[in-house]
Coordinates of C-alpha atoms in Angstrom, one line a residue:
Chain A
D1 CA 0.0 0.0 0.0
G2 CA 1.3 3.5 -0.9
G3 CA 1.4 6.1 1.8
I4 CA 3.4 8.2 4.3
T5 CA 5.0 6.6 7.3
Q6 CA 5.9 8.8 10.3
S7 CA 7.9 7.5 13.2
P8 CA 7.9 7.4 16.1
K9 CA 4.2 7.9 17.0
Y10 CA 5.2 9.3 20.4
L11 CA 8.5 11.1 21.3
F12 CA 9.8 12.6 24.5
R13 CA 12.5 15.2 24.5
K14 CA 14.6 16.5 27.4
E15 CA 15.4 20.1 27.7
G16 CA 18.4 21.1 25.5
Q17 CA 18.2 17.9 23.4
N18 CA 17.8 17.6 19.6
V19 CA 15.4 15.1 18.3
T20 CA 14.6 13.9 14.7
L21 CA 11.2 12.9 13.4
S22 CA 11.1 10.5 10.5
C23 CA 8.9 10.8 7.4
E24 CA 9.0 8.3 4.6
Q25 CA 6.7 8.1 1.5
N26 CA 6.4 5.5 -1.2
L27 CA 4.0 7.5 -3.4
N28 CA 6.7 8.8 -5.7
H29 CA 5.6 12.4 -4.8
D30 CA 8.0 15.2 -5.5
A31 CA 6.8 17.7 -2.8
M32 CA 6.9 17.1 0.9
Y33 CA 5.8 19.2 3.9
W34 CA 6.1 19.5 7.6
Y35 CA 3.3 21.0 9.7
R36 CA 2.9 21.7 13.4
Q37 CA -0.5 21.4 15.0
D38 CA -1.3 22.8 18.5
P39 CA -4.6 22.5 20.3
G40 CA -7.1 25.0 18.9
Q41 CA -4.7 26.0 16.1
G42 CA -4.6 25.4 12.5
L43 CA -1.8 23.5 10.8
R44 CA 1.2 25.8 10.5
L45 CA 3.9 25.1 7.9
I46 CA 7.4 24.5 9.2
Y47 CA 9.4 23.5 6.1
Y48 CA 8.6 22.3 2.6
S49 CA 10.6 20.7 -0.2
Q50 CA 9.5 20.8 -3.8
I51 CA 12.3 18.5 -5.1
V52 CA 15.2 16.5 -3.9
N53 CA 18.1 18.5 -2.4
D54 CA 16.0 21.6 -2.1
F55 CA 13.8 22.9 0.7
Q56 CA 12.3 26.2 1.9
K57 CA 11.3 27.7 5.2
G58 CA 7.6 27.9 6.0
D59 CA 5.9 30.2 8.5
I60 CA 7.5 28.9 11.7
A61 CA 10.9 27.5 10.7
E62 CA 12.9 28.9 13.7
G63 CA 14.3 26.1 15.8
Y64 CA 13.8 23.4 13.2
S65 CA 15.9 21.9 10.4
V66 CA 15.3 19.5 7.6
S67 CA 17.1 17.6 4.8
R68 CA 15.9 16.1 1.5
E69 CA 18.7 13.8 0.3
K70 CA 16.2 11.2 -1.1
K71 CA 12.9 11.6 -2.8
E72 CA 11.3 9.3 -0.3
S73 CA 12.5 10.8 2.9
F74 CA 12.1 14.2 4.6
P75 CA 13.3 14.1 8.2
L76 CA 12.6 17.0 10.6
T77 CA 15.0 17.8 13.4
V78 CA 13.7 19.8 16.4
T79 CA 16.7 21.6 17.9
S80 CA 17.3 22.9 21.3
A81 CA 16.6 26.4 19.9
Q82 CA 12.9 25.6 19.6
K83 CA 11.7 26.8 23.0
N84 CA 8.2 25.3 22.9
P85 CA 8.4 22.1 20.9
T86 CA 5.5 20.2 22.5
A87 CA 3.0 19.7 19.7
F88 CA 1.6 17.2 17.1
Y89 CA 3.8 17.1 14.0
L90 CA 2.4 16.1 10.6
C91 CA 4.2 15.2 7.4
A92 CA 2.5 15.5 4.1
S93 CA 3.3 15.0 0.4
N94 CA 1.9 16.1 -3.0
P95 CA 2.6 14.6 -6.4
R96 CA 4.3 17.8 -7.5
A97 CA 4.8 21.4 -6.1
G98 CA 1.9 23.8 -6.7
L99 CA -1.5 22.8 -8.0
T100 CA -3.0 19.8 -6.3
N101 CA -6.3 18.1 -7.2
Y102 CA -6.7 15.9 -4.1
G103 CA -5.0 18.0 -1.5
Y104 CA -2.0 16.7 0.3
T105 CA -1.6 13.1 1.6
F106 CA -0.8 13.1 5.3
G107 CA 1.0 10.8 7.6
S108 CA -0.4 9.7 11.0
G109 CA 1.7 12.2 12.9
T110 CA 4.2 12.3 15.7
R111 CA 3.3 13.6 19.1
L112 CA 6.4 15.3 20.7
T113 CA 6.4 16.1 24.4
V114 CA 9.1 17.9 26.4
V115 CA 9.9 16.3 29.7
Chain B
E1 CA -2.4 37.8 2.8
D2 CA -4.3 34.5 2.3
Q3 CA -6.5 33.7 5.2
V4 CA -9.0 31.0 6.2
T5 CA -11.5 31.3 9.1
Q6 CA -13.7 28.4 10.2
S7 CA -16.8 28.6 12.3
P8 CA -18.0 27.5 14.7
E9 CA -15.0 26.3 16.6
A10 CA -17.1 23.5 18.1
L11 CA -20.5 22.1 17.2
R12 CA -22.5 19.6 19.2
L13 CA -25.4 17.8 17.5
Q14 CA -27.8 15.1 18.3
E15 CA -27.8 12.1 16.0
G16 CA -30.0 13.0 13.0
E17 CA -29.8 16.7 13.6
S18 CA -28.6 18.3 10.3
S19 CA -26.3 21.4 10.3
S20 CA -23.6 23.2 8.4
L21 CA -19.9 24.2 9.0
N22 CA -18.6 27.4 7.5
C23 CA -15.2 28.2 5.9
S24 CA -14.6 31.9 5.0
Y25 CA -11.5 32.6 2.9
T26 CA -9.5 35.5 1.5
V27 CA -7.1 34.4 -1.2
S28 CA -5.5 35.9 -4.2
G29 CA -6.6 33.7 -7.1
L30 CA -8.3 30.7 -5.7
R31 CA -6.9 27.5 -7.2
G32 CA -8.8 25.1 -5.0
L33 CA -10.6 24.7 -1.6
F34 CA -10.1 21.5 0.3
W35 CA -12.1 19.8 3.1
Y36 CA -10.4 17.3 5.4
R37 CA -11.6 15.1 8.3
Q38 CA -9.2 14.6 11.2
D39 CA -9.8 12.0 14.0
P40 CA -8.0 12.5 17.3
G41 CA -4.3 11.6 17.2
K42 CA -4.4 11.0 13.4
G43 CA -3.5 12.8 10.2
P44 CA -6.1 14.7 8.2
E45 CA -8.0 12.6 5.6
F46 CA -9.0 14.2 2.3
L47 CA -12.8 14.7 1.7
F48 CA -13.4 17.2 -1.2
T49 CA -11.8 19.6 -3.6
L50 CA -13.8 22.6 -4.9
Y51 CA -12.5 24.8 -7.6
S52 CA -15.1 27.4 -8.6
A53 CA -18.2 29.2 -7.2
G54 CA -21.3 27.2 -7.6
E55 CA -19.6 23.9 -7.4
E56 CA -20.9 21.1 -5.1
K57 CA -19.5 17.7 -4.1
E58 CA -21.2 15.0 -2.1
K59 CA -20.1 12.0 -0.2
E60 CA -22.5 10.0 2.0
R61 CA -24.0 12.4 4.5
L62 CA -21.6 15.2 3.6
K63 CA -22.1 17.9 0.9
A64 CA -19.6 20.7 0.3
T65 CA -20.5 23.9 -1.5
L66 CA -18.5 26.9 -2.7
T67 CA -19.2 30.6 -3.2
K68 CA -16.7 33.4 -4.0
K69 CA -16.1 34.1 -0.3
E70 CA -16.9 30.9 1.6
S71 CA -17.6 27.2 1.6
F72 CA -20.1 25.2 3.6
L73 CA -19.9 21.6 4.7
H74 CA -23.5 20.4 5.1
I75 CA -24.0 17.3 7.3
T76 CA -27.3 15.6 6.8
A77 CA -28.7 13.3 9.5
P78 CA -25.3 12.9 11.2
K79 CA -24.3 9.7 13.0
P80 CA -21.9 9.4 16.0
E81 CA -19.2 8.2 13.7
D82 CA -19.2 11.6 11.9
S83 CA -17.7 13.0 15.1
A84 CA -14.3 14.5 14.2
T85 CA -12.5 17.8 13.5
Y86 CA -13.2 19.1 10.0
L87 CA -10.5 21.2 8.4
C88 CA -10.7 23.6 5.5
A89 CA -7.7 24.7 3.4
V90 CA -7.2 26.9 0.4
Q91 CA -4.6 27.0 -2.3
G92 CA -4.1 30.4 -3.9
G93 CA -1.8 32.0 -6.4
G94 CA 0.7 33.1 -3.7
S95 CA 2.4 31.3 -0.8
Q96 CA 4.3 29.1 -3.4
G97 CA 1.0 27.4 -3.9
N98 CA 1.1 25.9 -0.4
L99 CA -2.2 25.1 1.3
I100 CA -3.4 27.5 4.0
F101 CA -5.4 25.8 6.7
G102 CA -8.2 27.1 9.0
K103 CA -8.3 26.1 12.7
G104 CA -11.0 23.6 12.2
T105 CA -14.4 22.8 13.6
K106 CA -14.7 20.1 16.1
L107 CA -18.0 18.2 15.6
S108 CA -19.5 16.0 18.2
V109 CA -22.6 13.9 17.4
K110 CA -24.4 12.4 20.4
P111 CA -26.6 9.3 20.0

């Protein structure tokens, strides 16, 4: 079955620690996205990548970093510079950048908690 | 600036009580408006895409409509399994074509 796999489902981070969230897709999609979701808030765009080896900052990129070395993979690192990282993180993909007929395909999310 | 506002924030219905959710948008050059369903602890699931004013789409008890300024998601005779958060998103000519999401409407349907 084609889809997006996010791991882990739950992640706990200590103060000052960097953590990496995994996102893998087997849909052969060019574009991939990372969103953050907080209670009562809409999805906010962190980073996006329209093609391999290229990515751009979204609306709330501070304290986060990404890489896109392979088409299938778009990992997100939450660095110690992100002061309020507790949230639900969603990865998404799109066949190509720009116009989409069926919206984005989303993964099942990673819930990150600072302990 | 592209913007999406959903109302109400939360809606409680009795089973069988029909109602509508609203999505108002401001966007430069609408390319598409999308409705998603999101269950707790899961990723959003695609429901509909609407492209132009007057367009309607239906799926089971759900019907989405679009005007030049807003979209409605009509729920007819809802069942408890329709309980979820419903998200609206728009794709415009700006923002690199990225989707702009509203905050969602949390729907609860009681038996």
